[in-house]
Every structure is written in structure tokens, then in C-alpha cells.
């Protein structure tokens, strides 16, 4: 669908964090950036989804004997580079597109190893002709950042739309039409756009909204009325309308800490010396940063490693560049072992 309004919203899907309780699903999906593939649950979001804990990485790694990490601490200033660069997948996607390659998506997949994947469009002959050049270019970008803990996989893009049944395609088209009509109606009635989730399958027909906890009963009633009118005008069967309220202050805090964690993740996960397999965070009841490592708690130097890695993270969070993000929040840093023990 080429409706600009719908596409503008759809593109924001990339910024939705992944709740830690859904890590098993994330393993199969990977974390994709670039051109997002269509998803059968048709979730469209205007804001971040509220999550108690947001996981930006998954567990993996093998046993090892950790070094003293003294060299790591001496490299603390490197973290300042984070503010001057894009996230790694965006840089790779944009660079390859700028060079004229037919790139469909780029992302990091945490399925047992840290694998940076690039999906190439075009014919099989085109893919075979450019895949080596693409891999070399990606490796060069990684090396330019001293990222030595990612493998690179270049694959031919598979159009998953071909796997969708005709019935599901019709429902998807119906859902996109509904979303576009609702957005237009919200603009007409000066209703601020909220997070929208549409379920349109054989198990459930519902439209789910997240609204600020400051929304009045009248505003919620008006929202429901506009939605019901849109559904009726499209000659669709009625949808259940579900409303969830969120705390405005907590949501703003959640945004800030989501950005903070995103800034750190590429650096800590991308470099072997940090033994970091992923990161997570929560702002409930107060900000907590979780660094997941491949270190076993039984390693003789595990505690020392955890304490020193905490210093790396804390140094970054206390930097002048982070003051506008932290906003005086009191936070806790947890360094977690491979076997889920706290190391600091």
C-alpha cells in the first residue's frame, strides 16, 4: 500500500522495543532494521510500547577464562564515539543503498551467535554477482569501529508475501485500509494519535489503544465513537475496542532510557573484550540497566570482571553528553553472568 500517511506510521515499527518475556519469539524473529517485512499481526504503533523490561540482546556464548580487563578500563574514552555515529545496522543499510546495491534489510540476529545479516534483492544472478562485495563492505564497516565479535551473513531476500494465503492477504489489505481511515478521522476530529494495535484474524477482531492516563472519560468515549463510525463507514464487522492507559511521565522516561541502552549496545556487544551478549532495561519502579555477558559465575575472575564492566557503563552514563538523557534519574547497573547471576 502506498498511502503516505500509512507508510509514515508503519516505518515507526522499527523503534518498538522487545519485552524480555518475549525473548523466545525474538530468537526466531531476530532483530531487523532497514526495510521491515510485513507482519501478520498488523501492529502499528505511534509510540514505544510500554514494557517492564526491554531486551536488546539474547544469551549466548561459550565458557572462557576472563582476562583482568585492565585494558578495557583504559579504553573508556571510546564510549564518546557513540554520540557521533549511527547504530551499526542503519549505517550498513544506508551505506550499501548509497552504493547502489539492492538491499532489502539489514539486522542483527541473535540465534546462538552474533550474526549481522544483509538481505539482497534482485535476481539470483545479481545476488551471486554482488554478495562477495557486499560482505567485504560490511566487514570493512565493522572493522572501522573495531567491532570484532560479529559474523556476517549475506542472503538473497525471500518475499514472505508469497507465503501468505489469499485470505490473509485480504485481511491485511482490510486492516491497512482501516488504519488509514482511522488516522484520517483522528486528524479531522483533532484526536491525538495513540498507539494502535489491530487484531484481525479468526481468533480475534479487536482494535487496541494505549492512551495517556490523563485522558478523560469524555475523550475516551469520543475516541471509541470515531473508531466505530470509521468501521461502519467501511462496511466492516464490528471490532472490540480495548483501551489501556499508560503513565505519561513513565512513558517519557522509558523513551529516554530506551535511547540510552541503544547507544551502548553496539559498542558493548560488538567488541569481544566486553564479553557482552545483550542488554536490557527497565524503568519500573526506577531505571535499571542490565548487561548480559557470556561469563560464567564460577569463573575465578567473574566478580572482578563484573565490577570493571560496571565502571565502563557507569562512566558512559555519567558523561556530559548523557546529562540531557539521564535528567538526574537514579539508576542501577546489573552485570549478569551467563547463568543469570549478578556479578557486580
XYZ file of C-alpha atoms in Angstrom:
344
model
C 0.000 0.000 0.000
C 1.472 3.390 -0.979
C -0.596 5.738 1.166
C 1.978 8.227 2.576
C 0.184 8.610 5.889
C 0.025 4.877 6.463
C 3.623 4.324 5.371
C 4.875 7.087 7.671
C 3.370 5.315 10.654
C 4.359 1.844 9.507
C 8.018 2.898 9.341
C 7.963 3.614 13.074
C 7.625 -0.095 13.811
C 11.411 -0.325 13.793
C 11.624 1.523 17.093
C 9.376 -0.764 19.148
C 11.425 -2.403 21.940
C 11.136 -6.133 22.552
C 9.883 -7.183 26.022
C 12.195 -9.601 27.811
C 9.342 -12.014 28.423
C 9.146 -12.443 24.646
C 12.780 -13.419 24.128
C 11.872 -16.820 22.714
C 9.870 -15.129 19.998
C 12.704 -12.681 19.401
C 15.090 -15.585 18.833
C 13.059 -16.735 15.872
C 12.365 -13.262 14.536
C 15.805 -11.722 15.014
C 16.152 -8.015 15.294
C 15.679 -6.442 11.885
C 16.292 -2.914 10.739
C 16.057 -1.386 7.333
C 13.036 -2.351 5.248
C 10.681 -4.179 7.588
C 8.860 -7.228 6.335
C 5.092 -7.324 6.697
C 3.917 -8.935 9.904
C 0.742 -10.944 10.208
C -0.329 -9.376 13.477
C -0.574 -5.953 11.782
C 0.646 -3.986 14.764
C 1.001 -0.295 14.010
C 2.499 1.982 16.648
C 2.867 5.709 17.120
C 4.861 5.427 20.325
C 7.059 2.904 22.049
C 5.142 0.055 23.611
C 5.413 0.163 27.384
C 7.421 -2.764 28.682
C 8.599 -3.619 32.159
C 11.868 -4.861 30.724
C 13.101 -4.282 27.182
C 15.589 -6.797 25.836
C 18.032 -5.647 23.202
C 20.012 -8.896 23.130
C 19.835 -12.609 23.847
C 22.019 -15.025 25.758
C 24.736 -16.951 24.040
C 28.485 -17.610 24.259
C 30.848 -20.280 25.388
C 32.793 -20.830 28.581
C 36.072 -18.971 28.923
C 38.583 -17.701 31.462
C 38.192 -13.942 31.542
C 41.184 -11.570 31.476
C 41.666 -8.955 34.185
C 40.044 -6.382 31.889
C 42.564 -3.703 32.860
C 42.926 -2.892 29.177
C 39.188 -2.426 28.914
C 39.108 0.240 31.585
C 41.929 2.128 29.887
C 39.754 2.414 26.764
C 36.838 4.157 28.469
C 37.048 7.293 26.266
C 35.925 5.249 23.259
C 32.351 5.475 24.517
C 32.224 9.127 23.478
C 32.183 7.994 19.843
C 28.701 6.625 20.400
C 27.202 10.109 20.118
C 28.739 10.725 16.707
C 27.671 7.614 14.836
C 24.566 5.791 13.663
C 23.661 2.395 15.037
C 25.589 -0.245 13.132
C 22.697 -1.738 11.172
C 21.499 1.673 9.995
C 24.995 2.593 8.866
C 25.369 -0.665 6.935
C 21.941 -0.397 5.334
C 22.398 3.249 4.347
C 25.945 2.735 3.058
C 25.011 -0.220 0.875
C 21.954 1.560 -0.514
C 24.057 4.646 -1.248
C 26.499 2.456 -3.176
C 23.609 1.299 -5.340
C 23.145 -2.228 -4.014
C 19.615 -3.668 -3.965
C 19.342 -4.123 -0.204
C 16.038 -5.174 1.340
C 17.026 -5.367 5.008
C 19.924 -5.402 7.418
C 19.853 -6.561 11.001
C 21.416 -8.411 13.888
C 20.221 -11.929 14.580
C 20.942 -13.481 17.980
C 20.397 -17.142 17.143
C 23.262 -18.735 19.015
C 25.832 -16.240 17.749
C 26.125 -12.558 16.959
C 25.335 -12.536 13.274
C 24.860 -9.419 11.209
C 22.649 -10.298 8.270
C 22.012 -8.490 4.992
C 19.197 -9.476 2.617
C 19.815 -8.694 -1.051
C 17.014 -8.113 -3.557
C 17.052 -8.698 -7.290
C 17.609 -11.865 -9.281
C 19.682 -14.856 -8.227
C 22.300 -13.896 -10.821
C 22.517 -10.387 -9.335
C 22.802 -11.797 -5.815
C 25.620 -14.147 -6.802
C 27.406 -11.295 -8.544
C 27.367 -8.843 -5.615
C 27.303 -10.935 -2.423
C 31.096 -11.059 -2.016
C 31.416 -7.290 -2.495
C 28.623 -6.655 -0.003
C 30.187 -8.899 2.622
C 33.559 -7.217 2.180
C 31.983 -3.777 2.559
C 30.130 -4.828 5.708
C 33.308 -6.285 7.202
C 35.122 -3.022 6.471
C 32.438 -1.041 8.294
C 32.703 -3.359 11.289
C 36.497 -3.115 11.287
C 36.307 0.683 11.136
C 34.559 0.556 14.508
C 36.808 -2.176 15.885
C 33.809 -4.492 16.120
C 35.328 -7.956 16.179
C 32.508 -10.051 17.611
C 30.040 -10.191 14.703
C 29.901 -12.715 11.892
C 28.383 -11.544 8.602
C 25.784 -13.380 6.537
C 24.638 -12.142 3.131
C 21.468 -13.824 1.835
C 19.099 -13.488 -1.083
C 15.897 -11.803 0.005
C 12.846 -14.001 0.234
C 9.485 -12.356 -0.350
C 7.419 -13.676 2.537
C 4.267 -12.273 0.960
C 4.238 -15.358 -1.262
C 3.737 -17.497 1.850
C 0.603 -15.610 2.896
C -2.721 -17.163 1.977
C -5.192 -15.230 -0.150
C -7.491 -14.984 2.854
C -4.734 -13.453 4.991
C -3.807 -11.056 2.197
C -7.385 -9.816 2.056
C -7.407 -9.318 5.816
C -4.125 -7.447 5.621
C -5.485 -5.135 2.939
C -8.629 -4.629 5.011
C -6.544 -3.801 8.077
C -4.371 -1.307 6.204
C -7.487 0.361 4.826
C -8.949 0.553 8.331
C -5.773 2.031 9.814
C -5.502 4.685 7.134
C -9.168 5.653 7.575
C -8.756 5.891 11.355
C -5.693 8.113 11.057
C -7.527 10.419 8.685
C -10.518 10.540 11.042
C -8.262 11.349 14.011
C -6.787 14.285 12.115
C -10.230 15.529 11.147
C -11.518 15.378 14.729
C -8.247 16.678 16.243
C -7.700 13.500 18.220
C -4.057 12.990 19.158
C -2.854 9.727 17.692
C -2.275 6.941 20.173
C -0.642 3.549 19.934
C -2.884 1.343 17.811
C -2.846 -2.437 17.654
C -5.247 -4.182 15.291
C -6.026 -7.877 15.569
C -7.942 -9.148 12.556
C -7.846 -12.923 12.355
C -10.012 -15.938 13.031
C -9.199 -15.803 16.744
C -9.755 -12.129 17.488
C -11.163 -8.937 15.989
C -10.071 -6.041 18.152
C -8.615 -2.554 17.987
C -6.343 -1.837 20.935
C -5.362 1.655 22.052
C -2.834 2.917 24.559
C -3.855 6.348 25.829
C -2.300 8.680 28.423
C -3.568 8.328 31.964
C -4.564 11.992 31.669
C -7.254 11.151 29.094
C -10.737 11.970 30.383
C -13.737 9.619 30.126
C -15.201 12.021 27.550
C -12.064 11.837 25.369
C -12.075 8.053 25.508
C -15.769 7.991 24.624
C -15.117 10.270 21.625
C -12.242 8.056 20.503
C -14.462 4.975 20.547
C -17.236 6.802 18.695
C -14.888 7.910 15.903
C -13.492 4.391 15.534
C -16.941 2.793 15.419
C -18.034 5.326 12.789
C -14.983 4.510 10.656
C -15.661 0.779 10.881
C -19.325 1.295 9.981
C -18.488 3.567 7.028
C -16.170 0.883 5.664
C -18.978 -1.690 5.950
C -16.867 -3.868 8.203
C -17.987 -6.112 11.009
C -17.640 -4.504 14.414
C -14.341 -4.698 16.286
C -13.942 -4.888 20.035
C -12.272 -1.669 21.216
C -9.829 -2.080 24.087
C -8.260 0.821 25.978
C -5.091 0.642 28.079
C -3.787 3.687 29.941
C -0.133 4.482 30.474
C 1.674 6.818 32.852
C 2.862 9.807 30.826
C 5.927 10.517 32.977
C 6.986 6.872 32.965
C 6.500 6.647 29.208
C 8.782 9.654 28.683
C 11.351 8.087 30.987
C 11.029 4.806 29.122
C 11.780 6.598 25.823
C 14.909 8.187 27.239
C 16.328 5.002 28.672
C 15.494 3.071 25.537
C 17.662 5.523 23.602
C 20.422 5.275 26.198
C 20.577 1.487 26.003
C 20.515 1.578 22.214
C 23.550 3.869 22.228
C 25.585 1.446 24.327
C 24.535 -1.852 22.820
C 26.512 -1.798 19.567
C 29.761 -0.939 21.354
C 29.456 -3.444 24.182
C 28.056 -6.274 22.076
C 30.292 -5.619 19.083
C 33.644 -5.934 20.850
C 34.886 -9.262 22.166
C 36.716 -7.721 25.080
C 33.440 -6.834 26.767
C 32.035 -10.376 26.646
C 28.573 -8.819 26.294
C 25.811 -10.849 24.703
C 22.974 -8.376 25.103
C 21.403 -5.596 27.135
C 18.075 -4.927 28.764
C 16.490 -2.227 30.850
C 13.512 -1.363 32.989
C 12.188 1.883 34.433
C 9.809 0.158 36.834
C 9.947 1.236 39.571
C 13.206 3.054 38.724
C 15.785 2.801 35.908
C 17.823 -0.371 35.877
C 20.415 -1.259 33.224
C 21.133 -4.953 32.689
C 24.262 -6.081 30.852
C 24.195 -9.755 29.874
C 27.536 -11.462 29.488
C 28.975 -14.816 28.443
C 30.951 -15.012 31.695
C 30.144 -17.932 33.970
C 29.616 -17.039 37.612
C 32.016 -19.846 38.550
C 34.888 -18.187 36.687
C 37.524 -17.199 39.305
C 37.631 -13.652 37.977
C 33.903 -13.270 37.302
C 33.267 -10.789 40.126
C 36.260 -8.664 39.175
C 35.118 -8.658 35.560
C 31.603 -7.625 36.567
C 32.821 -4.756 38.716
C 35.089 -3.415 35.991
C 32.431 -3.697 33.300
C 30.089 -1.792 35.603
C 32.671 1.018 35.662
C 32.671 1.113 31.866
C 28.889 1.502 31.762
C 28.767 3.975 34.646
C 31.498 6.104 33.067
C 29.373 6.393 29.943
C 26.190 7.203 31.863
C 27.966 9.918 33.869
C 29.430 11.616 30.791
C 28.432 15.195 29.987
C 26.762 14.050 26.785
C 24.345 11.890 28.767
C 23.088 14.547 31.184
C 20.157 15.546 28.983
C 19.147 11.901 28.681
C 19.594 10.869 32.315
C 17.871 14.008 33.692
C 19.026 13.248 37.206
C 17.434 9.783 37.305
C 18.835 7.455 39.941
C 19.756 4.210 38.219
C 21.156 0.797 38.995
C 23.570 -1.225 36.844
C 23.432 -5.019 36.910
C 26.126 -7.117 35.252
C 24.694 -10.583 34.707
C 26.558 -13.838 34.114
C 25.739 -16.438 31.500
C 23.977 -18.422 34.237
C 21.991 -15.321 35.276
C 23.925 -14.496 38.437
C 24.754 -10.903 39.332
C 28.482 -10.241 39.011
C 28.781 -6.719 40.453
